[in-house]
PDB file of C-alpha atoms in Angstrom:
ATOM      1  CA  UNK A 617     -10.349  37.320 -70.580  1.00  0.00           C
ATOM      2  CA  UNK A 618     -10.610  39.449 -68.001  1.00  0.00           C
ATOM      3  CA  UNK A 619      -7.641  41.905 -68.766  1.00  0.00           C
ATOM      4  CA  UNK A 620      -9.581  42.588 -72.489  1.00  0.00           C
ATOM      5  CA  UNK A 621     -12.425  43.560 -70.561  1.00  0.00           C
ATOM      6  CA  UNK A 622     -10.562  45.956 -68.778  1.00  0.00           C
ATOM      7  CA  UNK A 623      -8.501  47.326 -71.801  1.00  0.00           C
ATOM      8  CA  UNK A 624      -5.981  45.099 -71.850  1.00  0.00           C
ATOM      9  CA  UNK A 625      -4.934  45.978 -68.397  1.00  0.00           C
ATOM     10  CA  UNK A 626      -4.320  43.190 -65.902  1.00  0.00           C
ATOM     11  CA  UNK A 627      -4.682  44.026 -63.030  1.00  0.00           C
ATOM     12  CA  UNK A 628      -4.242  40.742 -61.333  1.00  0.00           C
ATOM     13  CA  UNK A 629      -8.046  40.385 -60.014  1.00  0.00           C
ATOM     14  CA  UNK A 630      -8.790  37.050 -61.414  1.00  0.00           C
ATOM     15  CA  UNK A 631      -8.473  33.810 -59.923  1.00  0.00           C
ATOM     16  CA  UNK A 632      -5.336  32.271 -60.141  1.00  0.00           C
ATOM     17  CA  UNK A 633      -3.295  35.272 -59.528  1.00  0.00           C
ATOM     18  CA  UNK A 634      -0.775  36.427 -56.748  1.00  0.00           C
ATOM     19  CA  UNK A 635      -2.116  37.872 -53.596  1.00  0.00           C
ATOM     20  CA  UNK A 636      -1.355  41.832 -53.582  1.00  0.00           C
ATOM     21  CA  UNK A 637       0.610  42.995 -50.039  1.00  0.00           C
ATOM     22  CA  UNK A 638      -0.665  46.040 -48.211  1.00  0.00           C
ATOM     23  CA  UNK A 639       2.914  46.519 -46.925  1.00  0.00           C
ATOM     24  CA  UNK A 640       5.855  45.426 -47.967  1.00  0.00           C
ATOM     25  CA  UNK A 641       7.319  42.088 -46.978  1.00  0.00           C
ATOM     26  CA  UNK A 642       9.684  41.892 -44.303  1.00  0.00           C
ATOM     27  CA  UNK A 643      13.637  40.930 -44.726  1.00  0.00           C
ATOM     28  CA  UNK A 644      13.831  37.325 -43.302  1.00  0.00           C
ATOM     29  CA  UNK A 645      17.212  35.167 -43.629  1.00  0.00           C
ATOM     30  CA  UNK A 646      15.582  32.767 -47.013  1.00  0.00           C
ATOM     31  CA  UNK A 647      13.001  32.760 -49.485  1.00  0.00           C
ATOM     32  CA  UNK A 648      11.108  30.115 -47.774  1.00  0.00           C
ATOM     33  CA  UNK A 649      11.020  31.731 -44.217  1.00  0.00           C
ATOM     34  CA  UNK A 650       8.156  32.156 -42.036  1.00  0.00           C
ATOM     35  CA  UNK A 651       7.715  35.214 -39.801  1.00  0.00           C
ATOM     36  CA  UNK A 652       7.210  33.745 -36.221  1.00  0.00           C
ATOM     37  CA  UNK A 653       6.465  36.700 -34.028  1.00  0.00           C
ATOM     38  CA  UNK A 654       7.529  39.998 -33.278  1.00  0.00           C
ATOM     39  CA  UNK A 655      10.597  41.647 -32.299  1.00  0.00           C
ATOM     40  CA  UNK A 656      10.090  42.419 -29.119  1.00  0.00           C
ATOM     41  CA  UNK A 657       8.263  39.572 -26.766  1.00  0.00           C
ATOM     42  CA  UNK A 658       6.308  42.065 -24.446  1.00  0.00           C
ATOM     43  CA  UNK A 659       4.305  42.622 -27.238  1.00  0.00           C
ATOM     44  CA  UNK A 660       4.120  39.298 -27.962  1.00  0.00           C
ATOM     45  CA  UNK A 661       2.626  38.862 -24.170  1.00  0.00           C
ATOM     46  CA  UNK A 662       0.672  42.045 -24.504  1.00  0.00           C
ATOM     47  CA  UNK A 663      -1.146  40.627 -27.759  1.00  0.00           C
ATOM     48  CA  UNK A 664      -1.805  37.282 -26.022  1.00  0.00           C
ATOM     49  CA  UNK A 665      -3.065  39.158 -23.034  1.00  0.00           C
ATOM     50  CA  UNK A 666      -5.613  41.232 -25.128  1.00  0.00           C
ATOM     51  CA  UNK A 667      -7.109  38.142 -26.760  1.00  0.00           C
ATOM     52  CA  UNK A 668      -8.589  37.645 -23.325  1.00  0.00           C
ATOM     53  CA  UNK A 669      -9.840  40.789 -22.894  1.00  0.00           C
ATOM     54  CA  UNK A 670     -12.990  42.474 -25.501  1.00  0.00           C
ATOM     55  CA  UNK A 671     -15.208  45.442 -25.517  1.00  0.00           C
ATOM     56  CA  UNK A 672     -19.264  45.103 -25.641  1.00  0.00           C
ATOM     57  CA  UNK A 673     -21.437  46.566 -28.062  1.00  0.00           C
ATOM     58  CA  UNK A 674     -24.587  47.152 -28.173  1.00  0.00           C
ATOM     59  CA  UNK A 675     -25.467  48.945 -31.254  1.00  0.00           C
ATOM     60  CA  UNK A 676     -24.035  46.090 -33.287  1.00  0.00           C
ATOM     61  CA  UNK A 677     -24.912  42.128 -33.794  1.00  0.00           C
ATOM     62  CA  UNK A 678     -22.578  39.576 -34.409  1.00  0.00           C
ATOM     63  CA  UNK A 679     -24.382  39.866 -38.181  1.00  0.00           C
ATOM     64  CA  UNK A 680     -21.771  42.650 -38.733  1.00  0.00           C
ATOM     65  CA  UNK A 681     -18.714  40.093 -38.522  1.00  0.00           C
ATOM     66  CA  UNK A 682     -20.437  37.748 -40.604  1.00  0.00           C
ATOM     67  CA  UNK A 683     -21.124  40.289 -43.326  1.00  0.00           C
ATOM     68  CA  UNK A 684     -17.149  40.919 -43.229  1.00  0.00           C
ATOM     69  CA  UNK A 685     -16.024  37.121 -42.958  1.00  0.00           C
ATOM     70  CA  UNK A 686     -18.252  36.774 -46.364  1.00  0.00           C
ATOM     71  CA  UNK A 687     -16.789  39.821 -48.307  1.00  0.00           C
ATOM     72  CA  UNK A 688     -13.239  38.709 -47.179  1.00  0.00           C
ATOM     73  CA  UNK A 689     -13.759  35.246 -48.518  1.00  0.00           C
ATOM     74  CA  UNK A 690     -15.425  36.577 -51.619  1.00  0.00           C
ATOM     75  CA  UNK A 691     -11.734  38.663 -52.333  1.00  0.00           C
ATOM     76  CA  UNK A 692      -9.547  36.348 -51.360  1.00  0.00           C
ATOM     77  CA  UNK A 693      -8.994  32.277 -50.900  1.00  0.00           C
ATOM     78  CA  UNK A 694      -5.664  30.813 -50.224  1.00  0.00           C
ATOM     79  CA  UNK A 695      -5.433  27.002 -51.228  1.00  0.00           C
ATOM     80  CA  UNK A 696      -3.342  24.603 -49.340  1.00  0.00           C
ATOM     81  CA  UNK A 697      -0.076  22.978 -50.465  1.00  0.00           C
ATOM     82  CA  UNK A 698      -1.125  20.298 -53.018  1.00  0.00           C
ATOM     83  CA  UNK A 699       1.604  17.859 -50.930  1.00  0.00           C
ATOM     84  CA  UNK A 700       0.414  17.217 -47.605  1.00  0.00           C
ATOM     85  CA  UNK A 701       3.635  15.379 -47.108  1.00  0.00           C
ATOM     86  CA  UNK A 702       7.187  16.459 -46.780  1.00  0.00           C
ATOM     87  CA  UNK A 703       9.486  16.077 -49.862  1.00  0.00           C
ATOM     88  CA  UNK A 704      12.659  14.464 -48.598  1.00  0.00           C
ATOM     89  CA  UNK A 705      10.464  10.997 -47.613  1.00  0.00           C
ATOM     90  CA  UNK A 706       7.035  11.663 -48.157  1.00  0.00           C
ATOM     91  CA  UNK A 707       6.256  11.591 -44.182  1.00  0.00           C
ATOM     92  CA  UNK A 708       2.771  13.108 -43.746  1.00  0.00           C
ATOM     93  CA  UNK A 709       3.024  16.428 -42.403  1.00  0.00           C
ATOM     94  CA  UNK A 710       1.378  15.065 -39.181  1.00  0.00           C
ATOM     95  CA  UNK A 711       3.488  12.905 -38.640  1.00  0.00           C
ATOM     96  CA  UNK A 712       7.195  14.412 -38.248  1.00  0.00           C
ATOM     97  CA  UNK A 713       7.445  17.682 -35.947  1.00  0.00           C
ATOM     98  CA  UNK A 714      10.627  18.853 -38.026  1.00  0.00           C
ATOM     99  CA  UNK A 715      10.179  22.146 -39.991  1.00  0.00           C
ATOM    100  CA  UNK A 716      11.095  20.454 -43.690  1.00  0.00           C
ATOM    101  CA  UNK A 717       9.210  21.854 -46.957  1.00  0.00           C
ATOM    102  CA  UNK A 718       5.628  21.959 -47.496  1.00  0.00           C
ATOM    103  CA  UNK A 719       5.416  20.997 -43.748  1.00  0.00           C
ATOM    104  CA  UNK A 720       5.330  23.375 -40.854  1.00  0.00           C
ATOM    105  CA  UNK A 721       4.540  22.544 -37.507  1.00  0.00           C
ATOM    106  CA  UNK A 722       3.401  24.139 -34.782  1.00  0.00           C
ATOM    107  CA  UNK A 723       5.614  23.224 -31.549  1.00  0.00           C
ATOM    108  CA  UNK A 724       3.329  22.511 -28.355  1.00  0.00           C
ATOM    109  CA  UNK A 725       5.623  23.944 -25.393  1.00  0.00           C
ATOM    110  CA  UNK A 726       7.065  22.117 -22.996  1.00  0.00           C
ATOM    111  CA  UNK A 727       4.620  20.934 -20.063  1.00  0.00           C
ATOM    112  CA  UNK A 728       1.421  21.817 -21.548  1.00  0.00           C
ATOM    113  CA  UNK A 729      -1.349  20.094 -20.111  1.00  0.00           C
ATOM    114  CA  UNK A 730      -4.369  20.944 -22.800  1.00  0.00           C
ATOM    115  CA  UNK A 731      -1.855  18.751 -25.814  1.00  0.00           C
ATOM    116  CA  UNK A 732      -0.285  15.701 -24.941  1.00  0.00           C
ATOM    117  CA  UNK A 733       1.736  15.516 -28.415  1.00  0.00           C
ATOM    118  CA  UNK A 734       5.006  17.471 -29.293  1.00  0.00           C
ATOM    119  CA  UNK A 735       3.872  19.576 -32.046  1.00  0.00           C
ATOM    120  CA  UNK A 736       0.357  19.951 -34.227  1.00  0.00           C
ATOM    121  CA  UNK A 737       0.633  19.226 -38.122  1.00  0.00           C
ATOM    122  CA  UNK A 738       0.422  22.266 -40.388  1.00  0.00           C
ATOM    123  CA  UNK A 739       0.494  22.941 -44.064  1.00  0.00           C
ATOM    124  CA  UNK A 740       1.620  25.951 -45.738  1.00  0.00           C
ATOM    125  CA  UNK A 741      -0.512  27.729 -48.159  1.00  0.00           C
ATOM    126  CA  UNK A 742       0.027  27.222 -52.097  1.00  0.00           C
ATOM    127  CA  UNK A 743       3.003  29.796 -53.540  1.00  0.00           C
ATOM    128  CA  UNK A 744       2.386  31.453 -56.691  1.00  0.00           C
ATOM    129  CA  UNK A 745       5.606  30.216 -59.418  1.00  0.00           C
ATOM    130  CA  UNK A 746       8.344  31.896 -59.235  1.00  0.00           C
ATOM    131  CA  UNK A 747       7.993  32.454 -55.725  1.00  0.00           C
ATOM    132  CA  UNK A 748       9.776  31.083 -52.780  1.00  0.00           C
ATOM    133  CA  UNK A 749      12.006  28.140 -53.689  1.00  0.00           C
ATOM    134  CA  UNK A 750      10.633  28.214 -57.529  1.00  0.00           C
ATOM    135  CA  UNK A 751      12.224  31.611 -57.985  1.00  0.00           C
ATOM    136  CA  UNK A 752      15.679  30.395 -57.110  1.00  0.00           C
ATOM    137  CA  UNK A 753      15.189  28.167 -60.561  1.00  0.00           C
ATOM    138  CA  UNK A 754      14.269  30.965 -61.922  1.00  0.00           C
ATOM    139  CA  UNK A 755      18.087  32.585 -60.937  1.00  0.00           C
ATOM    140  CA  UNK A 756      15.098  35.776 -59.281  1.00  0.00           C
ATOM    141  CA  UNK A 757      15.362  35.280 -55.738  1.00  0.00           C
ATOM    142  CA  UNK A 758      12.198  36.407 -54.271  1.00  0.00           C
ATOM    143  CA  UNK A 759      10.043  35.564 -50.791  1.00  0.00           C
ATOM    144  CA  UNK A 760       7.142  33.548 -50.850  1.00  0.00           C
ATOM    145  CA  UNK A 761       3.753  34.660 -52.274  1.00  0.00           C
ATOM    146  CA  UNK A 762       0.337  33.010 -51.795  1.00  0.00           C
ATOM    147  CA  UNK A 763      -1.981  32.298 -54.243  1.00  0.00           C
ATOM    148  CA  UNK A 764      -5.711  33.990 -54.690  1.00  0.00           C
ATOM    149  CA  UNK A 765      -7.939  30.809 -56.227  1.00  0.00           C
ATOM    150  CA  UNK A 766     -10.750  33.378 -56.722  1.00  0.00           C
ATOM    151  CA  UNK A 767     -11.304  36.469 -58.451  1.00  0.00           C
ATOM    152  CA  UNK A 768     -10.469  39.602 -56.105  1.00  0.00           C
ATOM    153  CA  UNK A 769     -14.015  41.257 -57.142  1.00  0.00           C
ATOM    154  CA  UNK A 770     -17.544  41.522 -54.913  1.00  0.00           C
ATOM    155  CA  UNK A 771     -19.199  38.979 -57.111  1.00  0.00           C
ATOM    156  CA  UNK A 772     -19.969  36.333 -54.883  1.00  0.00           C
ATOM    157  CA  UNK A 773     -17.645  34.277 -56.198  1.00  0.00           C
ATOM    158  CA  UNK A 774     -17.120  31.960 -53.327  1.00  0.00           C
ATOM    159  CA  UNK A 775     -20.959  31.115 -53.938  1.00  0.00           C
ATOM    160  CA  UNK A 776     -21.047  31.227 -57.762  1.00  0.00           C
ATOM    161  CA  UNK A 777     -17.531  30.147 -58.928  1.00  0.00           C
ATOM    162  CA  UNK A 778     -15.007  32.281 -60.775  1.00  0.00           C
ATOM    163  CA  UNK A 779     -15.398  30.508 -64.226  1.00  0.00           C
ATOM    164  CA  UNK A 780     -17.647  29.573 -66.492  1.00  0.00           C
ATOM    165  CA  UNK A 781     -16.774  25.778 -65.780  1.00  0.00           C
ATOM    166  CA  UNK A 782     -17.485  26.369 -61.857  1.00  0.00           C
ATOM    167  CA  UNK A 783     -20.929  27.950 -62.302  1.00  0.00           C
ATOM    168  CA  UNK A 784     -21.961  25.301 -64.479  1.00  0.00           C
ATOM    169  CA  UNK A 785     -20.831  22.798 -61.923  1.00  0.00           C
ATOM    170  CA  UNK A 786     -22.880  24.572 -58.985  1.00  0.00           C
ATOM    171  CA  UNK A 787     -26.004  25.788 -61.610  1.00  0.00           C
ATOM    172  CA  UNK A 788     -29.405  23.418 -61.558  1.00  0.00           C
ATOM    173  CA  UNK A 789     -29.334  23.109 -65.729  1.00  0.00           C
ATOM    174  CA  UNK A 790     -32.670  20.656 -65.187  1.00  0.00           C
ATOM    175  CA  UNK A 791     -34.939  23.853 -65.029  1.00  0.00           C
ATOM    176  CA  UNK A 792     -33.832  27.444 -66.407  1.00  0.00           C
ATOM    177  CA  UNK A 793     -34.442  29.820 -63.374  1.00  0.00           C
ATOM    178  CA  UNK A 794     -30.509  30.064 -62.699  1.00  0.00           C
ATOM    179  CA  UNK A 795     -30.617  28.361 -59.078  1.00  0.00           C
ATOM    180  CA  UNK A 796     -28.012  26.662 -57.455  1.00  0.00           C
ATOM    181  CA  UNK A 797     -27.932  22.880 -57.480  1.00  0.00           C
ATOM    182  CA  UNK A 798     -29.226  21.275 -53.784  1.00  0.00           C
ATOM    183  CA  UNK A 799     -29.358  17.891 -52.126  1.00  0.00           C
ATOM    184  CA  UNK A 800     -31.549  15.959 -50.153  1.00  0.00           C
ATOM    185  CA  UNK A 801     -34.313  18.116 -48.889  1.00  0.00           C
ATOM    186  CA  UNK A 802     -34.749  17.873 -44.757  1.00  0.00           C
ATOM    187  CA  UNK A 803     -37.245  18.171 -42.185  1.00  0.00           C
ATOM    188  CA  UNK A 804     -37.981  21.144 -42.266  1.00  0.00           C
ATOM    189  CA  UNK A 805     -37.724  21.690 -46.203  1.00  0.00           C
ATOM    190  CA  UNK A 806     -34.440  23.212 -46.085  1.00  0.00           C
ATOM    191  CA  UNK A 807     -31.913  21.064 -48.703  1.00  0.00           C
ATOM    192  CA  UNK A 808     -28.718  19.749 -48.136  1.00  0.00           C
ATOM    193  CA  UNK A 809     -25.985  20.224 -50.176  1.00  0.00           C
ATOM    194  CA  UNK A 810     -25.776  18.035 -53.744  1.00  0.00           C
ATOM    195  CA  UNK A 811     -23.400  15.827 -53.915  1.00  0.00           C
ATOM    196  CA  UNK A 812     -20.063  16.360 -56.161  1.00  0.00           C
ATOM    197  CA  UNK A 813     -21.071  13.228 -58.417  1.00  0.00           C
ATOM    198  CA  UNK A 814     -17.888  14.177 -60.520  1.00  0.00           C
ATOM    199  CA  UNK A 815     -15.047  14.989 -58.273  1.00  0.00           C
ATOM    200  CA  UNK A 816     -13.071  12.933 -55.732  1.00  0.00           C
ATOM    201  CA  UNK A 817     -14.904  14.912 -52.722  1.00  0.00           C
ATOM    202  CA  UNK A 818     -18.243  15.361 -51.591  1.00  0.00           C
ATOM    203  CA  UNK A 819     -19.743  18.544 -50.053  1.00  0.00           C
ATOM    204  CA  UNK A 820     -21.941  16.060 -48.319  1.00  0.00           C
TER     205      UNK A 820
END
């Protein structure tokens, strides 16, 4: 739908589509490889360094890097690995501190006093088919790709949905003045969110 409204072009904007890189991917040894740090560990130590250190600013509120955090999750959202356990025996990803597909974890070093286990669970982000491991099926070799679930427009679409469907979902149809569907109003008259009376989740 949307490549006819753009001519017939697509231009892979819509939800559903493959991330596009700024810069091209680096070489790494499989198609499933992560990228763990840079080359040389002095900047490695420089960049943890500088998260320590930060400049003031006093012509700007924090308003400006809220402004950016919304726009950025209006372009882009990344959805997790549907499996939230690893393949070869369904251990949850939390559970095993051995790198084996969808799980990745993040090794606690040695002697750290803040994190008493040996690693902290993580799940890899969603790859787009033929990606990855799928491309090997595919006899196309290619690195992993992440998914965008949203369309890659300013249209407030982490608010309104990218589809038809979604807005429906999120739309109050009981009166027709196009507002978004609450919950249970507050104290102070400000609503909750509704409830998601027809999924397995609730934004409660």
């Amino acid at each position: 739908m949307l490549a006819q409204q753009l001519g017939g072009i697509d231009l892979h904007l819509g939800d559903e589509n493959q991330l596009r890189r700024l810069m091209q991917d680096e070489k790494l040894r499989s198609t499933e490889t992560i990228r763990l740090k840079k080359l040389h560990l002095d900047l490695l130590k420089q960049d943890l360094a500088m998260e320590a250190m930060y400049d003031e600013d006093f012509t700007r509120s924090a308003m400006v890097m809220q402004w950016g955090q919304f726009l950025d999750h209006d372009l882009d959202f990344t959805p997790v690995d549907a499996s939230i356990s690893r393949f070869s025996d369904g251990l949850g990803c939390n559970e095993t501190c051995v790198n084996d597909p969808p799980c990745f974890p993040i090794l606690v070093p040695p002697g750290d006093p803040r994190i008493r286990y040996r690693c902290i669970g993580f799940s890899r982000s969603s790859a787009t088919c033929g990606s990855g491991s799928t491309s090997i099926l595919l006899g196309r070799p290619h690195h992993r790709e992440q998914l965008n679930q949203i369309t890659a427009f300013i249209d407030a679409s982490n608010v309104y949905g990218s589809d038809e469907f979604d807005a429906n979902q999120l739309r109050d149809l009981v009166y027709d003045e196009g507002k978004l569907r609450v919950g249970m109003p507050t104290a102070f008259n400000k609503p909750l969110l509704p409830f998601n009376i027809r999924g397995q989740v609730s934004t409660m």
